[in-house]
mmCIF file of C-alpha atoms in Angstrom:
data_model
loop_
_atom_site.group_PDB
_atom_site.id
_atom_site.type_symbol
_atom_site.label_atom_id
_atom_site.label_comp_id
_atom_site.label_asym_id
_atom_site.label_seq_id
_atom_site.Cartn_x
_atom_site.Cartn_y
_atom_site.Cartn_z
ATOM 1 C CA UNK A 153 61.288 13.886 0.934
ATOM 2 C CA UNK A 154 60.454 11.272 3.098
ATOM 3 C CA UNK A 155 59.491 7.102 1.792
ATOM 4 C CA UNK A 156 55.775 6.063 1.835
ATOM 5 C CA UNK A 157 54.936 2.241 1.792
ATOM 6 C CA UNK A 158 52.155 0.922 0.063
ATOM 7 C CA UNK A 159 50.961 -0.587 3.335
ATOM 8 C CA UNK A 160 51.152 2.524 4.708
ATOM 9 C CA UNK A 161 49.181 4.390 2.183
ATOM 10 C CA UNK A 162 46.542 1.407 1.933
ATOM 11 C CA UNK A 163 46.164 1.046 5.737
ATOM 12 C CA UNK A 164 45.561 5.448 5.741
ATOM 13 C CA UNK A 165 43.393 4.958 3.324
ATOM 14 C CA UNK A 166 41.295 2.672 5.079
ATOM 15 C CA UNK A 167 41.611 4.728 7.845
ATOM 16 C CA UNK A 168 40.005 7.577 5.972
ATOM 17 C CA UNK A 169 37.621 5.868 4.525
ATOM 18 C CA UNK A 170 35.756 4.173 7.750
ATOM 19 C CA UNK A 171 36.181 7.653 9.521
ATOM 20 C CA UNK A 172 33.859 9.340 6.686
ATOM 21 C CA UNK A 173 31.441 6.042 6.637
ATOM 22 C CA UNK A 174 30.797 6.522 10.389
ATOM 23 C CA UNK A 175 30.152 10.168 9.641
ATOM 24 C CA UNK A 176 27.989 9.286 6.849
ATOM 25 C CA UNK A 177 30.271 10.582 4.240
ATOM 26 C CA UNK A 178 30.846 9.607 0.592
ATOM 27 C CA UNK A 179 34.689 9.399 -0.536
ATOM 28 C CA UNK A 180 35.852 9.984 -3.496
ATOM 29 C CA UNK A 181 39.206 8.089 -4.461
ATOM 30 C CA UNK A 182 40.714 9.885 -7.134
ATOM 31 C CA UNK A 183 41.611 7.787 -9.806
ATOM 32 C CA UNK A 184 39.585 4.478 -8.326
ATOM 33 C CA UNK A 185 36.121 6.005 -8.036
ATOM 34 C CA UNK A 186 33.250 7.221 -5.457
ATOM 35 C CA UNK A 187 31.890 5.184 -2.154
ATOM 36 C CA UNK A 188 28.676 6.285 -0.977
ATOM 37 C CA UNK A 189 26.725 5.053 1.460
ATOM 38 C CA UNK A 190 23.103 4.022 0.974
ATOM 39 C CA UNK A 191 20.261 3.302 3.128
ATOM 40 C CA UNK A 192 18.075 0.085 2.777
ATOM 41 C CA UNK A 193 14.927 1.020 5.141
ATOM 42 C CA UNK A 194 13.814 -2.113 7.214
ATOM 43 C CA UNK A 195 11.167 -4.641 5.277
ATOM 44 C CA UNK A 196 8.770 -7.114 5.767
ATOM 45 C CA UNK A 197 9.502 -10.852 4.799
ATOM 46 C CA UNK A 198 8.844 -14.090 4.861
ATOM 47 C CA UNK A 199 12.181 -16.021 6.378
ATOM 48 C CA UNK A 200 12.653 -19.694 5.723
ATOM 49 C CA UNK A 201 10.560 -21.312 7.597
ATOM 50 C CA UNK A 202 7.420 -19.017 6.555
ATOM 51 C CA UNK A 203 7.132 -16.297 9.159
ATOM 52 C CA UNK A 204 6.852 -13.127 8.493
ATOM 53 C CA UNK A 205 10.094 -11.043 10.117
ATOM 54 C CA UNK A 206 11.272 -7.115 9.724
ATOM 55 C CA UNK A 207 14.208 -6.976 8.937
ATOM 56 C CA UNK A 208 16.802 -4.356 10.589
ATOM 57 C CA UNK A 209 17.894 -0.680 8.050
ATOM 58 C CA UNK A 210 20.721 -0.619 7.457
ATOM 59 C CA UNK A 211 23.636 1.165 5.037
ATOM 60 C CA UNK A 212 25.217 -0.327 2.643
ATOM 61 C CA UNK A 213 28.094 1.134 0.805
ATOM 62 C CA UNK A 214 28.146 1.658 -2.880
ATOM 63 C CA UNK A 215 31.380 2.072 -5.048
ATOM 64 C CA UNK A 216 31.377 3.333 -8.096
ATOM 65 C CA UNK A 217 34.317 2.987 -10.671
ATOM 66 C CA UNK A 218 35.478 6.292 -12.242
ATOM 67 C CA UNK A 219 36.449 5.851 -15.546
ATOM 68 C CA UNK A 220 39.539 5.465 -16.616
ATOM 69 C CA UNK A 221 41.622 8.512 -17.906
ATOM 70 C CA UNK B 135 40.393 18.569 -3.219
ATOM 71 C CA UNK B 136 38.639 16.376 -1.716
ATOM 72 C CA UNK B 137 38.236 15.522 2.219
ATOM 73 C CA UNK B 138 39.175 12.024 1.903
ATOM 74 C CA UNK B 139 42.821 13.315 0.240
ATOM 75 C CA UNK B 140 43.081 15.536 2.650
ATOM 76 C CA UNK B 141 42.444 13.102 5.773
ATOM 77 C CA UNK B 142 44.973 10.771 4.300
ATOM 78 C CA UNK B 143 47.886 13.915 3.686
ATOM 79 C CA UNK B 144 47.294 14.190 7.225
ATOM 80 C CA UNK B 145 47.288 10.325 8.374
ATOM 81 C CA UNK B 146 50.728 10.430 5.925
ATOM 82 C CA UNK B 147 51.643 13.858 6.803
ATOM 83 C CA UNK B 148 52.098 14.825 3.510
ATOM 84 C CA UNK B 149 50.847 17.252 1.649
ATOM 85 C CA UNK B 150 47.521 17.286 -0.072
ATOM 86 C CA UNK B 151 48.544 17.199 -3.667
ATOM 87 C CA UNK B 152 51.573 14.653 -2.745
ATOM 88 C CA UNK B 153 48.525 12.359 -1.119
ATOM 89 C CA UNK B 154 46.837 12.942 -4.466
ATOM 90 C CA UNK B 155 49.199 11.794 -6.593
ATOM 91 C CA UNK B 156 50.006 8.358 -4.004
ATOM 92 C CA UNK B 157 45.900 7.772 -4.349
ATOM 93 C CA UNK B 158 46.260 8.024 -7.596
ATOM 94 C CA UNK B 159 49.544 5.508 -8.065
ATOM 95 C CA UNK B 160 47.460 3.134 -5.629
ATOM 96 C CA UNK B 161 44.301 3.432 -7.642
ATOM 97 C CA UNK B 162 46.307 2.329 -10.411
ATOM 98 C CA UNK B 163 47.996 -0.088 -9.073
ATOM 99 C CA UNK B 164 44.533 -1.993 -7.982
ATOM 100 C CA UNK B 165 43.036 -1.104 -11.694
ATOM 101 C CA UNK B 166 45.795 -3.062 -13.050
ATOM 102 C CA UNK B 167 46.180 -6.282 -10.882
ATOM 103 C CA UNK B 168 42.058 -6.832 -10.494
ATOM 104 C CA UNK B 169 42.842 -6.259 -14.489
ATOM 105 C CA UNK B 170 45.523 -8.765 -14.725
ATOM 106 C CA UNK B 171 44.723 -11.604 -12.157
ATOM 107 C CA UNK B 172 40.623 -10.803 -11.747
ATOM 108 C CA UNK B 173 40.942 -10.440 -8.568
ATOM 109 C CA UNK B 174 42.688 -7.881 -5.798
ATOM 110 C CA UNK B 175 42.415 -8.445 -1.923
ATOM 111 C CA UNK B 176 43.163 -5.048 0.158
ATOM 112 C CA UNK B 177 43.373 -4.974 3.544
ATOM 113 C CA UNK B 178 40.926 -3.888 5.240
ATOM 114 C CA UNK B 179 38.997 -1.792 2.224
ATOM 115 C CA UNK B 180 37.701 -5.109 0.367
ATOM 116 C CA UNK B 181 38.146 -7.225 -2.846
ATOM 117 C CA UNK B 182 38.239 -5.868 -6.004
ATOM 118 C CA UNK B 183 37.418 -7.448 -9.254
ATOM 119 C CA UNK B 184 37.152 -7.865 -12.714
ATOM 120 C CA UNK B 185 34.268 -9.890 -14.056
ATOM 121 C CA UNK B 186 32.571 -9.332 -17.087
ATOM 122 C CA UNK B 187 34.595 -6.614 -17.655
ATOM 123 C CA UNK B 188 33.505 -4.577 -15.284
ATOM 124 C CA UNK B 189 34.930 -3.987 -12.041
ATOM 125 C CA UNK B 190 33.590 -4.254 -8.835
ATOM 126 C CA UNK B 191 33.778 -4.345 -5.193
ATOM 127 C CA UNK B 192 33.224 -6.399 -2.388
ATOM 128 C CA UNK B 193 33.223 -4.505 1.197
ATOM 129 C CA UNK B 194 35.826 -5.824 4.077
ATOM 130 C CA UNK B 195 33.837 -6.332 7.236
ATOM 131 C CA UNK B 196 34.855 -3.208 8.742
ATOM 132 C CA UNK B 197 34.241 -1.177 6.491
ATOM 133 C CA UNK B 198 30.880 -2.906 6.142
ATOM 134 C CA UNK B 199 30.879 -1.792 10.048
ATOM 135 C CA UNK B 200 31.982 1.376 10.104
ATOM 136 C CA UNK B 201 29.426 2.395 7.586
ATOM 137 C CA UNK B 202 26.009 0.167 9.099
ATOM 138 C CA UNK B 203 27.319 1.553 12.745
ATOM 139 C CA UNK B 204 23.960 2.664 13.426
ATOM 140 C CA UNK B 205 22.603 -0.117 13.086
ATOM 141 C CA UNK B 206 24.821 -2.850 13.994
ATOM 142 C CA UNK B 207 23.780 -5.564 15.963
ATOM 143 C CA UNK B 208 19.869 -5.436 15.064
ATOM 144 C CA UNK B 209 18.409 -8.639 14.108
ATOM 145 C CA UNK B 210 15.279 -9.488 12.097
ATOM 146 C CA UNK B 211 11.938 -9.149 14.152
ATOM 147 C CA UNK B 212 9.082 -11.839 14.576
ATOM 148 C CA UNK B 213 6.589 -8.848 12.321
ATOM 149 C CA UNK B 214 3.301 -10.899 13.691
ATOM 150 C CA UNK B 215 4.037 -10.864 17.724
ATOM 151 C CA UNK B 216 5.061 -7.373 17.184
ATOM 152 C CA UNK B 217 1.772 -6.175 15.721
ATOM 153 C CA UNK B 218 -0.069 -8.027 18.314
ATOM 154 C CA UNK B 219 1.518 -6.865 21.212
ATOM 155 C CA UNK B 220 3.492 -9.938 21.458
ATOM 156 C CA UNK B 221 6.687 -8.582 23.165
ATOM 157 C CA UNK B 222 7.610 -7.545 26.487
ATOM 158 C CA UNK B 223 8.153 -3.959 25.545
ATOM 159 C CA UNK B 224 8.854 -3.048 28.821
ATOM 160 C CA UNK B 225 11.230 -5.254 28.719
ATOM 161 C CA UNK B 226 12.335 -4.175 25.718
ATOM 162 C CA UNK B 227 14.886 -1.010 27.285
ATOM 163 C CA UNK B 228 12.913 0.822 25.068
ATOM 164 C CA UNK B 229 12.096 4.496 24.554
ATOM 165 C CA UNK B 230 8.332 5.174 25.908
ATOM 166 C CA UNK B 231 7.241 6.651 23.219
ATOM 167 C CA UNK B 232 7.985 3.631 21.537
ATOM 168 C CA UNK B 233 5.564 1.272 23.509
ATOM 169 C CA UNK B 234 2.574 4.130 22.892
ATOM 170 C CA UNK B 235 3.049 4.406 19.453
ATOM 171 C CA UNK B 236 2.348 0.386 18.661
ATOM 172 C CA UNK B 237 -0.315 0.831 21.643
ATOM 173 C CA UNK B 238 -1.803 3.102 19.001
ATOM 174 C CA UNK B 239 -1.930 1.400 15.982
ATOM 175 C CA UNK B 240 -4.884 0.594 14.105
ATOM 176 C CA UNK B 241 -6.296 -2.850 14.035
ATOM 177 C CA UNK B 242 -4.808 -3.175 10.650
ATOM 178 C CA UNK B 243 -1.852 -1.660 9.653
ATOM 179 C CA UNK B 244 0.026 -2.209 6.254
ATOM 180 C CA UNK B 245 2.983 -3.245 6.264
ATOM 181 C CA UNK B 246 4.679 -0.007 4.514
ATOM 182 C CA UNK B 247 3.200 1.840 7.247
ATOM 183 C CA UNK B 248 5.195 -0.415 10.004
ATOM 184 C CA UNK B 249 7.884 -0.866 8.276
ATOM 185 C CA UNK B 250 8.340 2.862 8.191
ATOM 186 C CA UNK B 251 8.016 3.237 11.579
ATOM 187 C CA UNK B 252 9.844 0.697 12.758
ATOM 188 C CA UNK B 253 12.460 2.214 10.850
ATOM 189 C CA UNK B 254 12.254 5.544 12.201
ATOM 190 C CA UNK B 255 11.996 4.164 15.894
ATOM 191 C CA UNK B 256 15.168 2.115 14.922
ATOM 192 C CA UNK B 257 17.115 5.675 13.892
ATOM 193 C CA UNK B 258 16.226 7.337 17.042
ATOM 194 C CA UNK B 259 17.085 4.695 18.922
ATOM 195 C CA UNK B 260 20.649 5.001 16.885
ATOM 196 C CA UNK B 261 20.602 8.143 17.321
ATOM 197 C CA UNK B 262 20.808 8.489 20.792
ATOM 198 C CA UNK B 263 22.749 5.578 21.239
ATOM 199 C CA UNK B 264 25.248 7.505 19.494
ATOM 200 C CA UNK B 265 24.845 10.970 21.256
ATOM 201 C CA UNK B 266 25.407 9.087 24.525
ATOM 202 C CA UNK B 267 28.962 7.836 22.933
ATOM 203 C CA UNK B 268 29.783 10.748 21.522
ATOM 204 C CA UNK B 269 30.998 11.835 17.923
ATOM 205 C CA UNK B 270 34.908 11.849 19.206
ATOM 206 C CA UNK B 271 35.847 8.184 17.122
ATOM 207 C CA UNK B 272 37.254 10.920 14.078
ATOM 208 C CA UNK B 273 39.529 11.931 16.708
ATOM 209 C CA UNK B 274 40.394 8.801 17.974
ATOM 210 C CA UNK B 275 42.161 5.776 15.826
ATOM 211 C CA UNK B 276 39.020 4.595 13.803
ATOM 212 C CA UNK B 277 40.149 0.905 14.051
ATOM 213 C CA UNK B 278 39.990 1.060 17.722
ATOM 214 C CA UNK B 279 36.406 2.136 17.855
ATOM 215 C CA UNK B 280 35.537 -0.021 15.261
ATOM 216 C CA UNK B 281 37.147 -3.066 16.072
ATOM 217 C CA UNK B 282 35.136 -3.181 19.780
ATOM 218 C CA UNK B 283 32.201 -2.238 17.207
ATOM 219 C CA UNK B 284 33.219 -6.008 15.547
ATOM 220 C CA UNK B 285 33.186 -7.696 18.346
ATOM 221 C CA UNK B 286 29.710 -8.057 19.614
ATOM 222 C CA UNK B 287 28.643 -4.495 18.150
ATOM 223 C CA UNK B 288 29.416 -3.394 21.695
ATOM 224 C CA UNK B 289 29.741 1.129 21.904
ATOM 225 C CA UNK B 290 27.144 2.623 20.053
ATOM 226 C CA UNK B 291 25.107 -0.817 19.301
ATOM 227 C CA UNK B 292 24.824 -2.388 22.069
ATOM 228 C CA UNK B 293 21.369 -0.771 23.393
ATOM 229 C CA UNK B 294 19.605 -1.668 20.394
ATOM 230 C CA UNK B 295 21.282 -4.912 19.976
ATOM 231 C CA UNK B 296 20.517 -6.708 23.660
ATOM 232 C CA UNK B 297 17.019 -6.011 23.397
ATOM 233 C CA UNK B 298 16.689 -7.529 19.923
ATOM 234 C CA UNK B 299 17.422 -10.320 21.605
ATOM 235 C CA UNK B 300 15.617 -10.309 24.660
ATOM 236 C CA UNK B 301 12.621 -9.531 22.476
ATOM 237 C CA UNK B 302 13.305 -12.544 19.940
ATOM 238 C CA UNK B 303 13.547 -15.263 23.566
ATOM 239 C CA UNK B 304 10.156 -13.437 24.645
ATOM 240 C CA UNK B 305 8.584 -13.918 21.509
ATOM 241 C CA UNK B 306 7.564 -17.464 21.025
ATOM 242 C CA UNK B 307 6.065 -17.837 24.556
ATOM 243 C CA UNK B 308 2.259 -16.661 23.797
ATOM 244 C CA UNK B 309 2.411 -15.110 27.417
ATOM 245 C CA UNK B 310 2.283 -11.378 26.175
ATOM 246 C CA UNK B 311 -0.372 -12.389 23.426
ATOM 247 C CA UNK B 312 -2.910 -13.729 25.926
ATOM 248 C CA UNK B 313 -2.181 -10.471 28.870
ATOM 249 C CA UNK B 314 -3.094 -7.905 26.218
ATOM 250 C CA UNK B 315 -6.565 -9.219 25.579
ATOM 251 C CA UNK B 316 -7.326 -10.184 28.863
ATOM 252 C CA UNK B 317 -6.619 -6.576 30.059
ATOM 253 C CA UNK B 318 -8.628 -5.399 27.156
ATOM 254 C CA UNK B 319 -11.373 -7.844 28.004
ATOM 255 C CA UNK B 320 -11.359 -6.435 31.541
ATOM 256 C CA UNK B 321 -11.703 -3.313 30.779
ATOM 257 C CA UNK B 322 -14.776 -3.917 28.769
ATOM 258 C CA UNK B 323 -16.241 -6.293 31.655
ATOM 259 C CA UNK B 324 -15.854 -3.409 33.510
ATOM 260 C CA UNK B 325 -17.513 -0.687 31.591
ATOM 261 C CA UNK B 326 -20.712 -2.752 31.671
ATOM 262 C CA UNK B 327 -20.177 -3.269 34.821
ATOM 263 C CA UNK B 328 -20.181 0.609 34.934
ATOM 264 C CA UNK B 329 -23.168 0.330 32.399
ATOM 265 C CA UNK B 330 -25.356 -1.224 34.518
ATOM 266 C CA UNK B 331 -25.068 0.152 37.623
ATOM 267 C CA UNK B 332 -25.597 3.517 36.117
ATOM 268 C CA UNK B 333 -28.638 2.471 33.800
ATOM 269 C CA UNK B 334 -30.482 0.935 36.600
ATOM 270 C CA UNK B 335 -29.804 3.912 38.565
ATOM 271 C CA UNK B 336 -31.702 6.176 36.124
ATOM 272 C CA UNK B 337 -34.243 3.622 35.972
ATOM 273 C CA UNK B 338 -35.406 3.812 39.379
ATOM 274 C CA UNK B 339 -35.304 7.519 39.290
ATOM 275 C CA UNK B 340 -36.934 7.694 36.106
ATOM 276 C CA UNK B 341 -38.932 4.812 35.742
ATOM 277 C CA UNK B 342 -42.220 3.914 37.765
ATOM 278 C CA UNK B 343 -40.935 0.272 38.872
ATOM 279 C CA UNK B 344 -43.685 -1.056 36.782
ATOM 280 C CA UNK B 345 -41.938 -2.548 34.323
ATOM 281 C CA UNK B 346 -43.471 0.256 32.485
ATOM 282 C CA UNK B 347 -39.720 1.735 31.240
ATOM 283 C CA UNK B 348 -39.597 1.033 27.400
ATOM 284 C CA UNK B 349 -39.775 4.839 27.489
ATOM 285 C CA UNK B 350 -35.692 4.879 28.553
ATOM 286 C CA UNK B 351 -34.014 3.432 25.010
ATOM 287 C CA UNK B 352 -31.556 6.412 24.440
ATOM 288 C CA UNK B 353 -32.906 8.534 27.355
ATOM 289 C CA UNK B 354 -35.732 9.861 24.514
ATOM 290 C CA UNK B 355 -39.122 10.572 25.174
ATOM 291 C CA UNK B 356 -40.475 7.736 23.381
ATOM 292 C CA UNK B 357 -44.081 7.035 24.692
ATOM 293 C CA UNK B 358 -46.020 8.298 27.074
ATOM 294 C CA UNK B 359 -48.787 6.459 26.316
ATOM 295 C CA UNK B 360 -50.318 5.162 29.568
ATOM 296 C CA UNK B 361 -51.192 9.002 30.677
ATOM 297 C CA UNK B 362 -53.598 10.067 27.031
ATOM 298 C CA UNK B 363 -53.421 13.177 29.385
ATOM 299 C CA UNK B 364 -50.208 13.960 28.349
ATOM 300 C CA UNK B 365 -50.679 13.953 24.962
ATOM 301 C CA UNK B 366 -50.108 17.986 24.493
ATOM 302 C CA UNK B 367 -46.876 17.673 25.666
ATOM 303 C CA UNK B 368 -44.782 14.406 25.265
ATOM 304 C CA UNK B 369 -41.062 15.739 24.536
ATOM 305 C CA UNK B 370 -40.126 17.135 27.892
ATOM 306 C CA UNK B 371 -39.754 16.274 31.131
ATOM 307 C CA UNK B 372 -40.743 12.780 30.967
ATOM 308 C CA UNK B 373 -39.578 11.633 34.523
ATOM 309 C CA UNK B 374 -42.415 14.424 36.799
ATOM 310 C CA UNK B 375 -44.998 13.561 34.533
ATOM 311 C CA UNK B 376 -44.778 9.738 34.687
ATOM 312 C CA UNK B 377 -44.667 9.951 38.056
ATOM 313 C CA UNK B 378 -47.862 11.868 38.511
ATOM 314 C CA UNK B 379 -50.548 11.125 35.730
ATOM 315 C CA UNK B 380 -51.101 7.495 35.955
ATOM 316 C CA UNK B 381 -51.867 7.583 39.721
ATOM 317 C CA UNK B 382 -53.377 10.996 40.748
ATOM 318 C CA UNK B 383 -55.595 12.034 37.377
ATOM 319 C CA UNK B 384 -58.610 10.130 36.445
ATOM 320 C CA UNK B 385 -57.693 9.752 32.594
ATOM 321 C CA UNK B 386 -60.078 11.999 30.338
ATOM 322 C CA UNK B 387 -61.832 8.946 28.686
ATOM 323 C CA UNK B 388 -63.262 10.627 25.588
ATOM 324 C CA UNK B 389 -59.824 12.843 25.019
ATOM 325 C CA UNK B 390 -59.016 12.348 22.029
ATOM 326 C CA UNK B 391 -55.827 10.741 20.616
ATOM 327 C CA UNK B 392 -53.649 12.338 18.207
ATOM 328 C CA UNK B 393 -52.060 10.430 15.693
ATOM 329 C CA UNK B 394 -48.894 11.045 14.981
ATOM 330 C CA UNK B 395 -47.959 12.866 11.572
ATOM 331 C CA UNK B 396 -46.190 9.832 9.969
ATOM 332 C CA UNK B 397 -45.012 11.511 6.696
ATOM 333 C CA UNK B 398 -44.030 15.329 6.023
ATOM 334 C CA UNK B 399 -46.239 17.224 3.641
ATOM 335 C CA UNK B 400 -44.024 18.525 1.650
ATOM 336 C CA UNK B 401 -46.703 20.154 -0.533
ATOM 337 C CA UNK B 402 -47.052 22.502 2.981
ATOM 338 C CA UNK B 403 -43.432 23.815 2.409
ATOM 339 C CA UNK B 404 -41.414 24.823 5.336
ATOM 340 C CA UNK B 405 -37.783 22.567 6.579
ATOM 341 C CA UNK B 406 -36.122 19.300 7.277
ATOM 342 C CA UNK B 407 -33.563 17.439 9.006
ATOM 343 C CA UNK B 408 -32.114 15.288 5.588
ATOM 344 C CA UNK B 409 -30.971 12.225 8.023
ATOM 345 C CA UNK B 410 -28.892 10.263 4.855
ATOM 346 C CA UNK B 411 -29.743 10.010 1.185
ATOM 347 C CA UNK B 412 -29.494 6.456 -1.250
ATOM 348 C CA UNK B 413 -28.955 6.922 -4.606
ATOM 349 C CA UNK B 414 -32.689 4.966 -5.708
ATOM 350 C CA UNK B 415 -35.896 5.655 -4.303
ATOM 351 C CA UNK B 416 -35.534 1.492 -3.266
ATOM 352 C CA UNK B 417 -32.964 1.686 -1.385
ATOM 353 C CA UNK B 418 -34.008 4.835 0.534
ATOM 354 C CA UNK B 419 -37.218 3.055 1.342
ATOM 355 C CA UNK B 420 -35.480 0.293 2.464
ATOM 356 C CA UNK B 421 -34.502 2.604 5.764
ATOM 357 C CA UNK B 422 -37.555 4.424 5.723
ATOM 358 C CA UNK B 423 -39.167 2.147 8.503
ATOM 359 C CA UNK B 424 -36.437 2.176 11.622
ATOM 360 C CA UNK B 425 -36.188 6.159 11.951
ATOM 361 C CA UNK B 426 -40.322 6.019 11.376
ATOM 362 C CA UNK B 427 -40.442 3.687 14.396
ATOM 363 C CA UNK B 428 -38.374 5.419 17.111
ATOM 364 C CA UNK B 429 -39.310 9.732 15.210
ATOM 365 C CA UNK B 430 -42.255 9.600 14.175
ATOM 366 C CA UNK B 431 -43.645 9.222 18.261
ATOM 367 C CA UNK B 432 -41.506 11.436 19.525
ATOM 368 C CA UNK B 433 -43.765 13.878 17.061
ATOM 369 C CA UNK B 434 -41.540 13.986 13.833
ATOM 370 C CA UNK B 435 -42.700 12.589 10.681
ATOM 371 C CA UNK B 436 -39.943 10.831 8.122
ATOM 372 C CA UNK B 437 -40.354 10.949 4.378
ATOM 373 C CA UNK B 438 -38.568 10.260 1.196
ATOM 374 C CA UNK B 439 -38.031 13.072 0.016
ATOM 375 C CA UNK B 440 -36.647 13.116 -4.382
ATOM 376 C CA UNK B 441 -34.219 14.494 -6.064
ATOM 377 C CA UNK B 442 -34.733 18.193 -6.985
ATOM 378 C CA UNK B 443 -33.872 18.866 -10.842
ATOM 379 C CA UNK B 444 -30.325 18.451 -11.780
ATOM 380 C CA UNK B 445 -29.869 15.833 -8.379
ATOM 381 C CA UNK B 446 -30.042 11.848 -8.664
ATOM 382 C CA UNK B 447 -29.996 10.987 -4.775
ATOM 383 C CA UNK B 448 -33.251 10.219 -2.418
ATOM 384 C CA UNK B 449 -33.051 12.058 0.658
ATOM 385 C CA UNK B 450 -34.586 11.134 3.625
ATOM 386 C CA UNK B 451 -36.165 13.899 5.612
ATOM 387 C CA UNK B 452 -37.213 13.956 9.420
ATOM 388 C CA UNK B 453 -39.871 16.721 11.326
ATOM 389 C CA UNK B 454 -41.173 19.511 9.501
ATOM 390 C CA UNK B 455 -40.459 23.169 10.623
ATOM 391 C CA UNK B 456 -41.977 26.505 10.191
ATOM 392 C CA UNK B 457 -38.140 28.061 9.911
ATOM 393 C CA UNK B 458 -34.828 27.464 10.576
ATOM 394 C CA UNK B 459 -34.382 27.350 13.742
ATOM 395 C CA UNK B 460 -36.537 25.051 14.443
ATOM 396 C CA UNK B 461 -34.816 22.914 12.245
ATOM 397 C CA UNK B 462 -31.607 23.559 14.156
ATOM 398 C CA UNK B 463 -32.994 22.890 17.287
ATOM 399 C CA UNK B 464 -34.464 19.914 16.634
ATOM 400 C CA UNK B 465 -31.185 18.751 15.282
ATOM 401 C CA UNK B 466 -29.683 19.166 18.512
ATOM 402 C CA UNK B 467 -32.343 17.386 20.122
ATOM 403 C CA UNK B 468 -32.320 14.740 18.368
ATOM 404 C CA UNK B 469 -27.969 14.393 18.190
ATOM 405 C CA UNK B 470 -27.670 10.797 19.176
ATOM 406 C CA UNK B 471 -30.456 9.477 17.371
ATOM 407 C CA UNK B 472 -29.773 10.473 14.121
ATOM 408 C CA UNK B 473 -26.788 10.517 12.121
ATOM 409 C CA UNK B 474 -24.066 13.504 12.914
ATOM 410 C CA UNK B 475 -23.717 14.370 9.677
ATOM 411 C CA UNK B 476 -27.507 15.540 9.099
ATOM 412 C CA UNK B 477 -28.668 18.696 8.115
ATOM 413 C CA UNK B 478 -31.382 21.287 7.629
ATOM 414 C CA UNK B 479 -32.785 21.266 4.100
ATOM 415 C CA UNK B 480 -35.809 23.764 2.963
ATOM 416 C CA UNK B 481 -39.138 21.671 1.714
ATOM 417 C CA UNK B 482 -40.008 22.501 -2.158
ATOM 418 C CA UNK B 483 -42.978 21.197 -3.216
ATOM 419 C CA UNK B 484 -40.892 19.033 -6.356
ATOM 420 C CA UNK B 485 -39.238 17.244 -4.030
ATOM 421 C CA UNK B 486 -43.017 15.594 -3.054
ATOM 422 C CA UNK B 487 -41.268 11.508 -4.425
ATOM 423 C CA UNK B 488 -45.248 11.103 -5.491
ATOM 424 C CA UNK B 489 -46.133 14.123 -7.362
#
């Protein structure tokens, strides 16, 4: 059985997460929790100088920890 | 087995079950270290913190970029300038329909609507960029794709980002703000000039050039008073009769001038056109004068009609007709002079406001 280092696992997990997010998918990490993408609409806000600006929409990562078993 | 486990197994070239065990072990390690030290940083993934007996997560920049790759590089836009058409949209390299939809915006737009439209456009621009780039990031190591993304939001996000920069740079000078109103005012001036030319032409053709052209308002045959002989049939063919009447025919001095009927004889029955209604008699009386001034000379009496039993609104009736066909004909004839929602009503004795 080949040995796998912790760094290899972390790197593989990071790559898999990024691949899932690029496709807009959520990702369940066993024992840790669920990463999912939430969409934020563009909004009309007042900036520091008092001007109204239209913020761009964006997709953000939300993480929910899995209850420890 | 989740897709993530399968993907990790593929990358590590191990069976799925084994990948699940490995990920479980990593998860346990992260949890323990976070609880022990309060914070644990996992390279390329993010920072896990244990605060107030709760675990929180802050994603790494690369991960954030991957999640937000569709909107990467977009910057806030000055909102009012966008609504006032203060941008040179042609220079933005945006899709054609984006410009058109902005042009179609009504005078008053609520912010929610604007943000929704903006978002839809953003999404469509991002989608175009995405399809242009192709979707084979998964085939390649994702990190390569993302690194180029992070550098300056190149690749998929370069299309939207450059225009935004241009946009911000172009926004402050009021050059475009003034150009749009100027174009529209030139258009209005041109319309006025064309209207004047057409009006003058009509006046020359129909009028006698002596200033006796009061009849030209709205193109309606309001008065042909100068020739009492014409009293028989005032409405039709004003132009021809005007030319002949004053010069050729000597006016019969004793021809009695028929007073036009001012009020509708509600008791006589028939049909009328309801042009408007008000909740009080005082309110409807306020508008009677304006209608009488224009329509009575054309032969249409105007009266207030009382609400029938079970109704609450006073109506303003125009004209009195023997049958529905005549009423409908008048409705068409008066289109442009009475509100478009006017309708035919059968007159009943109880509608007499004085009864």
